[in-house]
Each structure stands twice: as structure tokens, then as C-alpha cells.
XYZ file of C-alpha atoms in Angstrom:
752
model
C 43.188 -31.644 127.268
C 44.841 -29.599 124.560
C 48.151 -29.430 126.461
C 48.093 -33.180 126.988
C 47.516 -33.719 123.261
C 50.474 -31.516 122.304
C 52.776 -33.232 124.806
C 51.585 -36.734 123.860
C 51.987 -36.309 120.104
C 55.384 -34.601 120.486
C 56.537 -37.417 122.791
C 55.297 -40.080 120.364
C 56.819 -38.389 117.313
C 60.208 -38.215 119.045
C 60.050 -41.911 119.998
C 59.287 -42.852 116.377
C 62.181 -40.677 115.198
C 64.518 -42.327 117.732
C 63.519 -45.805 116.596
C 63.664 -45.205 112.859
C 65.922 -42.239 112.113
C 68.177 -40.960 114.894
C 71.490 -42.375 116.024
C 72.280 -42.142 119.768
C 74.585 -39.170 119.159
C 72.023 -37.264 117.080
C 69.366 -38.084 119.696
C 71.578 -36.462 122.348
C 72.022 -33.337 120.210
C 68.254 -33.223 119.572
C 67.564 -33.538 123.309
C 69.895 -30.621 124.071
C 68.201 -28.523 121.391
C 64.777 -29.390 122.811
C 65.956 -28.413 126.309
C 67.341 -25.125 125.023
C 64.107 -24.388 123.149
C 62.011 -25.119 126.242
C 64.135 -22.791 128.415
C 64.173 -19.967 125.878
C 60.424 -20.177 125.232
C 59.707 -19.978 128.983
C 60.586 -16.281 128.683
C 57.683 -15.626 126.336
C 54.085 -15.635 127.547
C 52.126 -15.879 124.290
C 49.979 -18.918 123.503
C 52.018 -20.047 120.516
C 55.219 -19.993 122.536
C 53.547 -22.062 125.240
C 52.426 -24.645 122.641
C 55.914 -24.958 121.180
C 57.407 -25.142 124.683
C 55.120 -28.033 125.644
C 56.073 -29.810 122.411
C 59.777 -29.252 123.127
C 59.370 -30.701 126.638
C 57.573 -33.715 125.169
C 60.414 -34.274 122.699
C 63.010 -33.885 125.461
C 61.320 -36.438 127.723
C 60.902 -38.898 124.831
C 64.540 -38.755 123.764
C 65.767 -39.123 127.332
C 63.335 -41.968 128.046
C 64.323 -43.832 124.873
C 67.964 -43.622 126.007
C 67.146 -44.763 129.564
C 65.002 -47.659 128.338
C 67.630 -48.826 125.875
C 70.398 -48.685 128.477
C 68.617 -50.175 131.484
C 65.974 -52.464 129.947
C 67.204 -53.537 126.509
C 70.995 -53.398 126.881
C 71.123 -55.917 129.792
C 70.027 -58.559 127.272
C 73.497 -58.213 125.735
C 74.973 -59.535 128.988
C 73.338 -62.923 128.353
C 73.683 -62.969 124.552
C 76.116 -65.631 123.402
C 76.224 -67.391 126.773
C 75.455 -71.038 127.422
C 74.804 -71.418 131.122
C 72.394 -72.461 133.837
C 69.576 -69.942 134.252
C 66.354 -69.481 136.202
C 63.293 -68.094 134.406
C 59.659 -67.360 135.272
C 56.917 -68.338 132.843
C 54.685 -65.510 131.576
C 52.254 -67.684 129.600
C 51.460 -71.124 128.276
C 53.426 -73.244 125.827
C 52.925 -72.897 122.073
C 53.695 -75.712 119.663
C 56.545 -75.202 117.186
C 57.885 -77.364 114.360
C 60.535 -78.771 116.689
C 58.923 -78.716 120.130
C 57.396 -75.889 122.166
C 58.072 -72.244 122.956
C 57.380 -70.512 126.264
C 57.211 -66.774 127.076
C 59.471 -66.184 130.084
C 61.285 -63.534 132.083
C 64.991 -63.786 132.816
C 66.033 -61.311 135.511
C 63.271 -58.981 134.321
C 64.175 -59.347 130.631
C 61.432 -60.524 128.285
C 62.470 -63.712 126.472
C 61.141 -66.733 124.568
C 62.324 -70.170 125.649
C 62.506 -72.875 122.961
C 62.447 -76.484 124.130
C 62.964 -79.237 121.586
C 60.976 -82.460 121.462
C 62.601 -85.042 123.716
C 63.756 -82.396 126.203
C 60.445 -82.427 128.054
C 57.761 -84.883 129.024
C 54.662 -84.689 126.808
C 52.615 -84.641 129.997
C 54.566 -81.711 131.432
C 52.128 -79.022 132.574
C 53.897 -75.686 132.338
C 51.786 -72.853 133.770
C 52.238 -69.070 134.065
C 54.160 -68.322 137.228
C 56.184 -71.555 137.212
C 59.869 -71.029 137.929
C 62.139 -73.145 135.734
C 65.808 -73.966 136.090
C 67.718 -75.157 133.042
C 70.831 -74.829 130.924
C 70.204 -72.747 127.822
C 71.953 -70.822 125.062
C 70.939 -67.154 124.901
C 70.732 -65.252 121.610
C 69.508 -61.718 120.925
C 66.131 -61.801 119.186
C 67.431 -59.212 116.718
C 70.124 -61.692 115.611
C 67.487 -64.247 114.635
C 64.933 -62.049 112.899
C 64.998 -59.466 110.122
C 62.990 -56.845 111.971
C 62.160 -55.698 115.505
C 58.885 -57.637 115.765
C 59.876 -59.442 118.972
C 61.475 -56.372 120.547
C 58.336 -54.361 119.771
C 56.419 -56.911 121.852
C 58.903 -56.826 124.733
C 60.871 -59.983 123.867
C 64.613 -59.324 123.693
C 66.179 -62.789 124.030
C 65.746 -66.235 122.529
C 66.714 -69.035 124.910
C 67.448 -72.517 123.498
C 67.214 -75.266 126.097
C 70.154 -77.698 126.191
C 68.530 -80.071 128.643
C 65.163 -80.788 130.207
C 63.994 -77.860 132.399
C 63.109 -78.457 136.047
C 60.200 -76.732 137.808
C 61.703 -75.527 141.100
C 58.865 -73.308 142.322
C 55.877 -71.229 141.381
C 54.632 -67.684 141.564
C 51.239 -68.741 140.234
C 49.250 -66.770 142.823
C 50.590 -63.466 141.531
C 47.931 -61.174 140.064
C 50.125 -60.796 136.987
C 49.379 -64.379 135.948
C 45.618 -64.406 136.509
C 44.705 -63.060 133.008
C 46.850 -65.713 131.277
C 45.334 -68.508 133.362
C 41.815 -67.251 132.697
C 42.613 -67.024 129.003
C 43.661 -70.678 129.011
C 40.498 -71.713 130.851
C 38.302 -69.850 128.364
C 40.255 -71.310 125.438
C 39.596 -74.815 126.754
C 35.920 -73.970 127.266
C 35.626 -72.751 123.659
C 37.029 -76.084 122.479
C 34.377 -77.939 124.480
C 31.400 -75.729 123.659
C 31.856 -74.911 119.967
C 32.017 -77.379 117.059
C 35.533 -78.248 115.870
C 35.149 -76.337 112.595
C 34.234 -73.116 114.423
C 36.368 -73.141 117.589
C 39.582 -71.788 115.947
C 37.637 -68.830 114.564
C 35.850 -68.219 117.871
C 39.163 -68.214 119.752
C 40.519 -65.589 117.372
C 37.437 -63.366 117.629
C 36.820 -63.692 121.367
C 40.250 -63.967 122.995
C 42.741 -63.140 120.233
C 44.191 -66.667 120.096
C 44.992 -67.271 116.404
C 47.229 -70.305 116.812
C 44.614 -72.834 115.689
C 43.198 -70.529 113.008
C 46.662 -70.049 111.525
C 46.652 -73.751 110.654
C 44.034 -72.971 107.989
C 46.305 -71.026 105.649
C 43.685 -70.846 102.876
C 41.110 -69.179 105.124
C 43.744 -66.796 106.472
C 44.701 -65.745 102.960
C 41.002 -65.249 102.113
C 40.646 -62.956 105.132
C 43.779 -61.072 104.079
C 42.712 -60.627 100.444
C 39.269 -59.380 101.476
C 40.769 -56.989 104.039
C 39.044 -58.342 107.170
C 41.988 -59.765 109.108
C 41.475 -57.062 111.756
C 37.912 -58.273 112.305
C 38.816 -61.879 113.069
C 41.430 -60.928 115.666
C 40.506 -59.185 118.898
C 40.885 -55.479 118.206
C 39.685 -52.134 119.432
C 36.408 -52.774 117.622
C 35.702 -55.764 119.883
C 36.434 -53.776 123.036
C 34.056 -51.101 121.763
C 31.387 -53.796 121.334
C 31.981 -54.871 124.941
C 31.739 -51.324 126.327
C 28.609 -50.608 124.302
C 26.969 -53.731 125.724
C 27.825 -52.597 129.259
C 26.583 -49.087 128.459
C 23.303 -50.575 127.235
C 22.737 -52.671 130.363
C 23.799 -49.829 132.671
C 21.598 -47.426 130.662
C 24.484 -45.004 130.307
C 24.409 -43.875 133.962
C 27.601 -41.949 134.665
C 28.469 -43.347 138.072
C 27.538 -46.863 137.052
C 29.789 -46.547 134.010
C 32.770 -46.125 136.343
C 32.470 -49.862 136.950
C 33.432 -50.340 133.314
C 36.943 -48.969 133.881
C 38.314 -52.001 135.809
C 36.510 -54.278 133.323
C 38.212 -52.470 130.437
C 41.605 -52.665 132.128
C 41.162 -56.365 132.856
C 40.114 -57.037 129.242
C 43.264 -55.241 128.046
C 45.406 -57.430 130.323
C 43.371 -60.491 129.368
C 44.206 -59.988 125.671
C 47.849 -59.220 126.486
C 47.764 -55.418 126.019
C 47.714 -55.683 122.229
C 48.094 -52.269 120.516
C 44.573 -52.072 119.103
C 42.823 -53.164 122.304
C 45.008 -50.936 124.511
C 44.374 -47.945 122.260
C 40.611 -48.482 122.374
C 40.698 -49.187 126.113
C 42.504 -45.963 127.023
C 40.198 -43.962 124.747
C 37.113 -45.520 126.371
C 38.501 -44.765 129.850
C 39.008 -41.128 128.818
C 35.424 -41.033 127.535
C 34.020 -42.405 130.806
C 36.243 -40.319 133.107
C 36.044 -36.946 131.331
C 32.736 -35.785 132.931
C 34.054 -36.488 136.434
C 36.908 -34.035 135.808
C 34.596 -31.438 134.258
C 36.179 -32.002 130.855
C 34.755 -32.632 127.464
C 35.897 -35.834 125.800
C 38.368 -35.133 123.014
C 39.084 -38.184 120.836
C 42.403 -36.956 119.338
C 43.727 -36.233 122.824
C 42.659 -39.634 124.087
C 44.284 -41.325 121.100
C 47.525 -39.381 121.603
C 47.581 -40.223 125.318
C 47.095 -43.928 124.608
C 49.920 -43.891 122.054
C 52.228 -42.097 124.493
C 51.401 -44.635 127.201
C 52.160 -47.535 124.887
C 55.493 -46.049 123.790
C 56.419 -45.179 127.377
C 55.969 -48.814 128.413
C 58.084 -49.986 125.462
C 59.631 -47.495 122.994
C 60.409 -50.389 120.629
C 56.640 -50.728 120.125
C 56.994 -47.872 117.618
C 58.209 -50.555 115.197
C 55.168 -52.757 115.783
C 53.125 -53.059 112.588
C 49.927 -53.754 114.512
C 50.322 -50.537 116.501
C 50.960 -48.481 113.370
C 47.960 -49.960 111.545
C 45.644 -49.489 114.531
C 46.436 -45.810 115.017
C 46.476 -45.117 111.273
C 43.008 -46.652 110.987
C 41.535 -44.520 113.781
C 43.261 -41.372 112.494
C 41.592 -41.857 109.106
C 38.171 -42.307 110.713
C 38.649 -39.198 112.866
C 39.812 -36.973 110.022
C 37.517 -38.169 107.263
C 34.948 -40.656 108.514
C 33.226 -38.467 111.090
C 32.844 -35.568 108.646
C 31.468 -37.766 105.892
C 29.103 -39.495 108.311
C 27.814 -36.144 109.550
C 27.217 -35.094 105.970
C 25.409 -38.354 105.236
C 23.224 -37.975 108.312
C 22.130 -34.588 107.009
C 21.244 -36.090 103.643
C 19.405 -38.983 105.282
C 17.182 -36.784 107.391
C 14.876 -36.630 104.398
C 11.680 -38.553 105.231
C 11.697 -42.245 104.213
C 8.415 -44.105 104.748
C 9.944 -47.578 104.848
C 11.731 -47.854 108.231
C 13.601 -51.032 107.280
C 14.906 -49.409 104.115
C 15.947 -46.340 106.109
C 17.999 -48.394 108.594
C 19.477 -50.484 105.790
C 20.486 -47.327 103.948
C 22.101 -45.907 107.095
C 23.980 -49.155 107.801
C 25.218 -49.399 104.215
C 26.354 -45.799 104.025
C 28.050 -45.752 107.448
C 29.840 -49.073 106.851
C 31.209 -47.978 103.476
C 32.233 -44.550 104.776
C 34.012 -46.001 107.826
C 35.711 -48.660 105.713
C 36.997 -46.160 103.168
C 38.062 -43.548 105.732
C 39.868 -46.151 107.846
C 41.889 -47.160 104.774
C 43.223 -43.677 103.967
C 46.335 -43.945 106.163
C 46.325 -47.732 106.436
C 46.839 -48.402 102.715
C 50.401 -46.983 102.553
C 51.411 -49.083 105.565
C 49.828 -52.233 104.145
C 51.578 -51.542 100.859
C 54.921 -51.402 102.690
C 54.316 -54.414 104.939
C 52.413 -56.751 102.631
C 52.923 -55.368 99.084
C 49.199 -55.706 98.380
C 45.967 -53.777 98.928
C 42.455 -55.157 99.244
C 40.045 -53.161 97.093
C 37.108 -55.392 97.918
C 37.349 -54.684 101.660
C 34.452 -52.154 101.787
C 32.088 -54.697 100.226
C 33.325 -57.445 102.556
C 32.840 -55.238 105.614
C 29.339 -54.383 104.421
C 28.432 -58.068 104.165
C 29.941 -59.385 107.394
C 30.282 -56.593 109.963
C 26.791 -57.241 111.330
C 27.619 -60.945 111.576
C 30.805 -60.337 113.583
C 28.828 -58.206 116.046
C 26.394 -61.066 116.638
C 29.184 -63.648 116.897
C 31.051 -61.550 119.460
C 27.957 -61.027 121.634
C 26.648 -64.593 121.434
C 30.166 -66.010 121.724
C 30.729 -64.485 125.152
C 27.227 -65.522 126.178
C 28.104 -69.117 125.228
C 31.324 -68.996 127.264
C 29.575 -67.681 130.382
C 26.793 -70.236 129.967
C 29.424 -72.931 129.392
C 30.797 -72.436 132.908
C 27.256 -72.661 134.309
C 25.531 -75.319 132.185
C 27.646 -76.770 129.383
C 24.881 -78.654 127.469
C 22.840 -75.476 126.979
C 25.957 -73.584 125.877
C 26.736 -76.286 123.319
C 23.274 -75.890 121.773
C 23.459 -72.085 121.735
C 26.968 -72.242 120.219
C 25.558 -73.564 116.946
C 24.072 -70.125 116.195
C 27.397 -68.227 116.019
C 28.985 -71.301 114.428
C 26.521 -71.192 111.523
C 27.134 -67.445 111.176
C 30.859 -68.215 110.982
C 30.154 -70.486 107.994
C 28.470 -67.503 106.344
C 31.541 -65.328 106.986
C 33.789 -68.064 105.632
C 31.643 -68.356 102.492
C 31.701 -64.596 101.887
C 35.478 -64.324 102.392
C 36.239 -67.381 100.230
C 33.930 -66.227 97.436
C 35.067 -62.607 97.320
C 38.760 -63.521 97.587
C 38.451 -65.612 94.414
C 37.193 -62.654 92.367
C 39.867 -61.406 89.922
C 41.562 -58.207 91.127
C 40.042 -58.466 94.621
C 43.450 -57.186 95.725
C 46.094 -55.071 94.038
C 49.708 -56.246 94.092
C 52.300 -53.515 94.227
C 55.046 -55.345 92.355
C 53.620 -53.722 89.231
C 55.066 -50.292 88.496
C 51.716 -49.297 86.980
C 49.844 -50.066 90.208
C 52.406 -48.105 92.225
C 52.052 -45.105 89.896
C 48.268 -45.338 90.172
C 48.470 -45.394 93.978
C 50.669 -42.288 94.023
C 48.228 -40.572 91.656
C 45.315 -41.531 93.931
C 46.895 -39.887 96.969
C 47.977 -36.781 95.075
C 44.415 -36.439 93.792
C 43.058 -36.844 97.333
C 45.366 -34.087 98.579
C 44.191 -31.857 95.757
C 40.531 -32.505 96.590
C 41.152 -31.699 100.263
C 42.918 -28.467 99.335
C 40.017 -27.231 97.206
C 37.298 -24.991 98.655
C 34.178 -26.827 99.791
C 32.137 -25.455 96.912
C 34.522 -26.956 94.344
C 34.900 -30.394 95.899
C 33.414 -33.043 93.647
C 34.216 -36.635 94.557
C 32.610 -37.916 91.346
C 35.111 -35.944 89.311
C 37.796 -37.509 91.505
C 36.542 -41.102 91.357
C 35.822 -41.442 87.625
C 39.383 -40.848 86.343
C 40.729 -42.789 89.328
C 38.680 -45.856 88.395
C 39.557 -45.496 84.715
C 43.270 -45.271 85.423
C 43.071 -48.284 87.761
C 41.594 -50.391 84.960
C 44.338 -49.144 82.655
C 47.032 -50.009 85.240
C 45.654 -53.535 85.606
C 45.580 -54.055 81.836
C 49.124 -52.745 81.391
C 50.366 -54.963 84.235
C 48.902 -58.053 82.569
C 50.172 -57.100 79.111
C 53.671 -56.392 80.411
C 54.125 -59.967 81.665
C 52.726 -61.509 78.485
C 54.747 -59.348 76.112
C 58.033 -60.469 77.660
C 59.611 -63.585 76.155
C 60.258 -65.223 79.514
C 60.418 -64.124 83.132
C 62.454 -66.228 85.562
C 62.134 -65.270 89.223
C 63.586 -66.602 92.471
C 61.189 -65.495 95.208
C 62.488 -64.395 98.594
C 61.085 -67.179 100.766
C 63.896 -67.186 103.317
C 65.758 -70.458 103.836
C 63.917 -72.311 101.078
C 63.269 -72.236 97.355
C 60.555 -71.090 94.982
C 61.280 -70.352 91.317
C 58.606 -69.022 88.953
C 58.895 -69.047 85.163
C 56.356 -67.327 82.907
C 56.248 -67.186 79.126
C 53.257 -65.874 77.201
C 50.312 -67.772 78.744
C 52.383 -70.456 80.498
C 53.278 -70.405 84.215
C 55.687 -72.859 85.821
C 56.473 -73.000 89.546
C 59.461 -75.064 90.682
C 59.415 -75.762 94.424
C 57.430 -73.770 96.942
C 58.790 -73.748 100.483
C 60.742 -71.667 102.962
C 60.742 -70.184 106.437
C 60.460 -66.433 106.054
C 56.708 -65.995 105.770
C 53.555 -67.476 107.285
C 53.068 -69.482 104.098
C 55.244 -69.457 101.009
C 52.330 -70.649 98.850
C 50.564 -67.387 99.620
C 53.612 -65.396 98.584
C 53.997 -67.315 95.326
C 50.279 -66.939 94.559
C 50.441 -63.185 95.161
C 53.431 -62.902 92.851
C 51.688 -64.817 90.054
C 48.472 -62.802 90.485
C 50.485 -59.577 90.327
C 51.552 -60.578 86.807
C 47.931 -60.998 85.743
C 47.826 -64.833 85.815
C 45.333 -66.851 87.854
C 46.440 -70.417 87.095
C 49.656 -72.446 87.001
C 50.348 -74.873 84.173
C 53.020 -76.874 86.002
C 53.895 -77.088 89.686
C 57.156 -79.044 89.908
C 58.524 -80.212 93.269
C 62.144 -81.356 93.168
C 61.685 -83.226 96.474
C 59.419 -83.358 99.513
C 61.267 -81.320 102.131
C 59.586 -78.444 103.971
C 61.986 -75.832 102.627
C 61.035 -76.801 99.077
C 57.407 -77.920 99.344
C 55.589 -76.770 102.507
C 53.743 -74.036 100.573
C 52.525 -76.336 97.789
C 49.108 -77.091 99.316
C 48.384 -73.409 99.884
C 49.406 -72.575 96.314
C 47.049 -75.256 94.988
C 44.234 -73.841 97.104
C 44.868 -70.274 95.988
C 45.345 -70.859 92.246
C 44.183 -73.439 89.754
C 47.034 -75.884 89.147
C 46.800 -77.954 85.977
C 49.631 -80.447 86.544
C 51.756 -81.447 89.538
C 55.115 -83.035 88.662
C 56.923 -84.923 91.436
C 59.650 -87.560 91.872
C 59.151 -91.025 93.242
C 59.822 -90.773 96.970
C 59.271 -92.573 100.225
C 56.067 -91.729 102.022
C 55.993 -88.791 104.431
C 53.337 -86.605 106.011
C 54.176 -83.688 103.706
C 54.105 -85.870 100.587
C 50.760 -87.401 101.602
C 49.237 -83.966 102.298
C 50.374 -82.590 98.935
C 49.189 -85.557 96.891
C 45.869 -85.705 98.757
C 45.270 -81.994 98.159
C 46.113 -82.416 94.466
C 43.618 -85.258 94.114
C 40.887 -83.336 95.955
C 41.418 -80.298 93.705
C 41.494 -82.293 90.492
C 45.161 -81.655 89.732
C 46.805 -84.112 87.325
C 49.758 -85.791 89.076
C 52.780 -86.821 87.004
C 55.465 -88.928 88.682
C 58.807 -88.673 86.893
C 60.384 -92.067 86.246
C 62.082 -91.117 82.973
C 63.135 -87.952 81.193
C 60.142 -85.728 80.354
C 60.190 -82.972 77.728
C 57.357 -80.443 77.557
C 56.852 -77.651 75.024
C 54.710 -74.551 75.452
C 54.706 -72.524 72.266
C 57.573 -72.401 69.787
C 60.304 -71.209 72.135
C 59.500 -72.209 75.727
C 60.483 -75.770 76.718
C 60.787 -77.756 79.940
C 62.991 -80.780 80.518
C 62.498 -82.768 83.731
C 65.368 -85.148 84.503
C 64.535 -88.202 86.532
C 66.422 -88.612 89.839
C 69.944 -89.950 89.426
C 70.991 -90.046 93.082
C 70.087 -92.329 95.951
C 69.997 -92.662 99.735
C 67.854 -89.621 100.628
C 65.365 -87.092 99.242
C 68.050 -84.496 98.492
C 69.908 -86.889 96.197
C 66.763 -88.489 94.804
C 65.211 -85.242 93.594
C 64.334 -83.837 90.194
C 66.401 -81.470 88.066
C 64.627 -79.125 85.674
C 65.948 -77.282 82.602
C 63.812 -74.335 81.472
C 64.654 -73.083 77.989
C 63.475 -70.111 75.996
C 65.089 -70.228 72.592
C 68.839 -70.324 73.234
C 68.483 -69.192 76.851
C 68.684 -72.025 79.402
C 68.055 -72.037 83.163
C 68.788 -75.047 85.388
C 67.231 -75.899 88.767
C 68.838 -78.787 90.678
C 67.039 -78.750 94.043
C 69.311 -79.863 96.889
C 71.568 -82.339 95.099
C 75.164 -82.849 96.245
C 78.407 -82.824 94.235
C 78.320 -86.612 93.788
C 74.787 -86.453 92.343
C 75.784 -83.521 90.124
C 78.485 -85.758 88.648
C 75.898 -88.445 87.942
C 73.637 -85.887 86.283
C 76.463 -84.782 83.984
C 77.310 -88.393 83.165
C 73.670 -89.370 82.504
C 72.499 -86.493 80.324
C 73.815 -83.955 77.864
C 73.384 -80.529 79.412
C 73.921 -77.398 77.310
C 75.844 -74.315 78.333
C 73.382 -72.446 80.507
C 72.794 -68.781 81.108
C 71.109 -69.041 84.521
C 71.812 -71.447 87.400
C 69.638 -71.756 90.477
C 72.414 -72.787 92.858
C 71.809 -76.122 94.558
C 71.087 -76.542 98.269
C 71.049 -72.830 99.104
C 74.790 -72.520 98.434
C 75.974 -75.485 100.502
C 79.706 -76.244 100.325
C 78.808 -79.798 99.335
C 77.048 -78.726 96.125
C 77.837 -76.707 92.982
C 81.219 -78.242 92.130
C 83.882 -76.787 89.873
C 83.153 -79.650 87.452
C 79.497 -78.613 87.183
C 80.374 -74.966 86.673
C 83.046 -75.762 84.071
C 80.573 -77.936 82.172
C 77.633 -75.512 82.293
C 79.435 -72.123 82.411
C 76.451 -70.166 83.846
C 76.503 -66.422 83.242
C 74.200 -65.733 86.195
C 73.728 -67.642 89.457
C 70.895 -67.170 91.936
C 71.176 -68.447 95.503
C 67.847 -68.858 97.288
C 68.769 -68.519 100.950
C 67.659 -66.920 104.201
C 68.846 -66.682 107.783
C 70.166 -70.091 108.817
C 72.649 -71.848 111.081
C 74.079 -74.068 108.332
C 76.515 -71.470 107.006
C 74.666 -71.073 103.698
C 75.832 -69.811 101.320
C 79.328 -71.194 101.831
C 82.319 -68.995 101.039
C 83.679 -71.958 99.112
C 80.699 -71.916 96.722
C 80.833 -68.144 96.362
C 84.499 -68.447 95.397
C 83.724 -71.192 92.869
C 81.032 -69.048 91.261
C 83.338 -66.044 91.134
C 86.100 -68.083 89.519
C 83.569 -69.395 86.971
C 82.720 -65.820 85.988
C 79.099 -66.038 87.189
C 77.281 -62.938 88.366
C 75.773 -63.885 91.739
C 72.466 -62.753 93.222
C 71.142 -63.786 96.643
C 67.546 -63.592 97.837
C 68.665 -62.797 101.399
C 70.410 -59.667 100.067
C 68.585 -58.800 96.838
C 65.071 -59.977 97.748
C 63.089 -61.360 94.803
C 65.504 -61.847 91.905
C 63.932 -61.490 88.445
C 65.424 -62.098 84.994
C 63.483 -60.881 81.938
C 64.042 -61.949 78.331
C 62.686 -60.394 75.153
């Protein structure tokens, strides 16, 4: 297996390099060099030469395959990009609800795509099923043109198709074996809804079949899982497949030939879940473990892991950019390199006689859970820091408290599903056991996530320095001889410096006169002002992240604050307010300031959440002036426009001494004129540009009156043409320095 490991890891490394570093020309040069190295090394017969030769061949194959895949699988998507024509597609799965209709996974001439159908273009009773063949007129756009990363490409989706008319079902390929897993998944999903109580079914779907769509609706619970570091547990992962195989091994009593029956079950489970990276990795490794004795080989975990990674990247080289794949393999690599050694050492220490059997097993469970949690985080933490800008430090404790519960839920959950197809009433009764255990998991996650510093936020330079120090110290410990390794000596200064980093992070924010930040929430707006002990959030909505309230809460927590004095919503549109409920759930909000507005679902949800959480609601009907300390002041101007929410929104002036910042929501030029006529506005230093830089806002008259030194445009990818070149020209002519969240990310201004 050693040769396979060398080839697999060389192949995988070359694919990663092709995806992240190498241009096509450099890839060609590298392939020629690899070919030359392989030919030259064939002359030599020594072992080292053979190892390098195998690696060179692996690199050569990877570079060539990446080129072939890009040219013959990915490039054909360019043929359709930008077209608006009649097409025929085959459904690969079931419809998912979107904000504007539904989305369907499809194939267009063998190209993976997602079809978006808007409400009104289909009958609500339409029953789209995997294998259905649809004919419709649609606009095709490259997925890479609509997203900021290669998430969709890494999952095999290269095109977005936007329906221009109602699609027609002209046939079906529903009997194909390829569609059986998706249809079974739908049947099991429906059975979960019938068997489990409504409060538990979203969680059970996520744990048992990897369907997180319903669970994602509960943004507060999702953020609690994220903060406590257990998101991987509540989505089907390699751990769940391992549970399944261990159950089969138990019932089959580990008999070798009988275990061969597990291989098709494993493969079907992988297909059933959709060949997710974590499940596929675990599945291939389990197949290697079962098959090794039949080929007179010893099972080698690193080889099996390398082979599974190579297989995944062979199927789709773009999967190298999949965050889930990177996290899964990083987790297992940490366990292999550190966890197994530490566990072996602990087993030696625990061989000492312990009279109390229960205490002995509890001690073993505690030690093994903590060791596996910590070792799995070694390589995962840097990736999480890059992807999510935060690290859960309470994850080992959370795993200790709930891992046993997840094992029971997984086992009983599948038992309930099987029983549900046989005798539904009995399954419904049995389902209350895992449902109650879910409430325990929810309680643990919610409680631990509310603990101060449950997670570290890497916006702080002090936390980043501490993290670098932690890894340098770990490398030093690993380099030392075994006799000189002392993890206590390592952990004490590490813990002390972490406390110091947290204190310095909190003091830094409070020792600055005022911080004004425009958060990168995509096509939306969220401004945060902090001064001493006062925190003000103006608007909280956007389209870049799962929930903008989470992002705002993380930012505020990273500054050492855990409550917001004022949450001000200029108006009740999604791109300015759809994260407000989540923010109120994450942090204590003292006062919510809103305009008078016509009723809407979003407005009702926000006001209801505020009432439930005991937030004081202030409706602005006249000018409001608020002072926090001697220098920091807020002025909320009542709406001066009419006709719609954009014009009938609030404007807010934040002042710190002589420094003034103005936020005007989405108001138009006409409403800006009314604002200037109705109130005296001072010369300002900072302008949060209205309506994401729309051409119909931010007039020359406003700029001449206010003369802002700095202008921030909160904007993301959009089809409205924001920010307009006209507005950018106006700002340039006014002498304003312009920053954009779509280019600069979070934009922060510090005073004092």
C-alpha cells in the first residue's frame, strides 16, 4: 500500500496546486518536468529513486487530468454562458425553496447546473421528481460569475439557469439507478416529518440524512452549534458512517466474509447522502479496512485516506476548493498524527487497577473524547480561522457532554425510520426518546454558546498573534526529545497569554474614542458604532452570508462587548433588516429604534422578537437626540419622504466631538432634498452612501452641503448596477475618499 499512498498524495497535492497556485502554462511546464523526472529516475534502481519516480508520475497524471477535466467537462459550460434559449434538462434531485421560488439540481448535456424558477412560473402543485426531463427557455450564467468563490464548482455545479417561462415535463428517466438514492432520501425525509415531533424533525433530518434545509431556518440554534464547535456532529459526516459500520460489525460479530456485505451498504449510503466529502472519505477508508485481509494486506489508514482523497479529486478536481473536504481531511489527519499516539499513551496510564468499573469507563470516555477533540482541531483550526474568522475553544467540553447523546440519537433515529415504514404508531412513540435527547443537546449548545469567550474572533490582532504563538510552541514541543516534552510547561504560558490577548482586545476597543465600521454583508447594510461602553448598530441585513445578524454579533463580540445599546433600523427591507432577529437572539439589545411603517412579515417578526426578548421599542415620530458620555451623540431624524419604505426611512447622525457620520438608508435624491430642507446638517466627515451607490441617490446638492471627507458604499454582487459610475464620479468630484465593502471588505474608521 505504500506505493499507492505515495501516488495518491502526490496526485492530490498536484491537484491542489493546480486549483490554487498554477496557471495553465505553468501547469504544462510542471507536467513536462514531472515526465522528465519520471523517465530519468527509471534508470536508477534504488528505493528512494523509485519513491520519487512514483511521486513524479502521480504529479504528471494529476496535472494532465486537471487540464483534461477543465477542457472537456468545465469549459463546455462556457458554450451556454450568456445564452437565452430553449433547453432540455434532466432533474438530479428535488426542488428546494428559495426567497423567490424554487431551485432544482439538473444536468444540461452532462453539465451540472442549478435551475432557478420564480414564483408564478410553475404550479404550486407541480411535482418535480429526480429523472424528470424538462423543456424550457432559460438564461444561462456561469456559477463563478454569480458567486465569490468556487463553492458550486467544487460540488459539480457549473451553470445557473434562470427560467424565463414555465417548464414543461416532456419525459422521465425516473427508473434509472442514478435517481434511486434521491427518491429514497425524499421518502425518508417525509417519514421523519411524520414520525418525529415538529420541534425535533429538522434536527433529525440533519443528523440522519444530511438534510439541513429545515434546520437552517433556526439561525439561533445554528449559531449555537457553530460557536460550540459541533456543526460537524449535526450534519451527516464520516463519524455517522462509522457508527453505521460499527453497528453492522456488531450484529455480524466481525466475521470477515459477512463483513463483505457491508461494502455495498457503505457505497449506497455514500450515494444516499450525495457523496459528501466527509462521508465519502470515511466510506472509502472503511472499504479499505474490510477488503485489506482478502488481498493479504494490512490496513493502513494513511494510505486509505490518501486513496479516498485522490478518488474525490479525480471525480472533480474543483473539489480541492471545497471547504468541507478540506476540513474533513484536516480533522482525520490530526487524529492520525496526534490522537492515536495520545490515546495509546492514555491507555497505558489507565491500565492501573481501578476498583469502580463505572468510574473507569467514565474516565476512559472523558479522556478519549478530549484527546480526539483536541487532536482533530490541530489542522482544522487554521482552516476555520480562514473560512469563518473564529475558533471555538469550548468545543472539547461540548463534545464531552453530547457525543454520547448523538450516538444514541443516530442509532434510535434509524430504528424509528425503519419501524415507521412497518408500523407508524409504534415509531411515533419510540421517536420521543431521541427527541428528548435532542432537547438536551439544544440546551447544552445554547448554554455553552452564551458563555463569554466561548469562541475566539480573529479580527483582533492580539488573538492572531496568540494563535501564531500557539502553533510555534506546538512545533517546538514536537521537535523536542521525548524525555523533554512537557505539555504542562506548554499549556500554562499558552493559557496565560490567551487571557492577556482577550484583555488587550477588550481594552483596545474601549480606549478608542469611536469606531465606525461598515460590515461586509454583501448587497445590504450593517453599520456598527462603538464608543467607550456604548454600542450602536444601524441596519442589519444583506445577502452574502447565512445570516447577517450572526456576522454582526461576531464582530461586536470580537471587540469585547456582549450587548448593544441601540439597534436602529432605517427601514424594513431584507437587505437592511433580515439579520435583526438573529442579532437580538445572539446579544442583549437594550433599545430598538424603528420608523413608522406599513405592516409586513419582516416587520412583524422583528417587533415580535423584540417584545419576547424584553427589548424596549422606540418608534421615531419626531427628531430624537441621544447622548452617551460627553462626546458621543446620536441624532435620529424622523422620515421626511413618502410613498414607500425607502423614502419613509430614518436617517441617523452619529457624532463624536466634532466628527460626524451620516447614515441615510435607501433614500432617493428627492428625499435627500427634503432632509436638507427640514433639518440643519453639519459638515460631515463620514458618509454611508445611500442605497448602495444607486444613481438615484447621493446628489451633488447633498455632497456640496455636507462635504464628506470619506464615503463608504455598502454593496455586494448585484444586478442593479450598484454602485453607479455616476455616483462614483459625484463622490470623486466632491473630494471624498471612497471605500467599498465589495472591494475592501469590512471598512473601519477609528478616532482617538
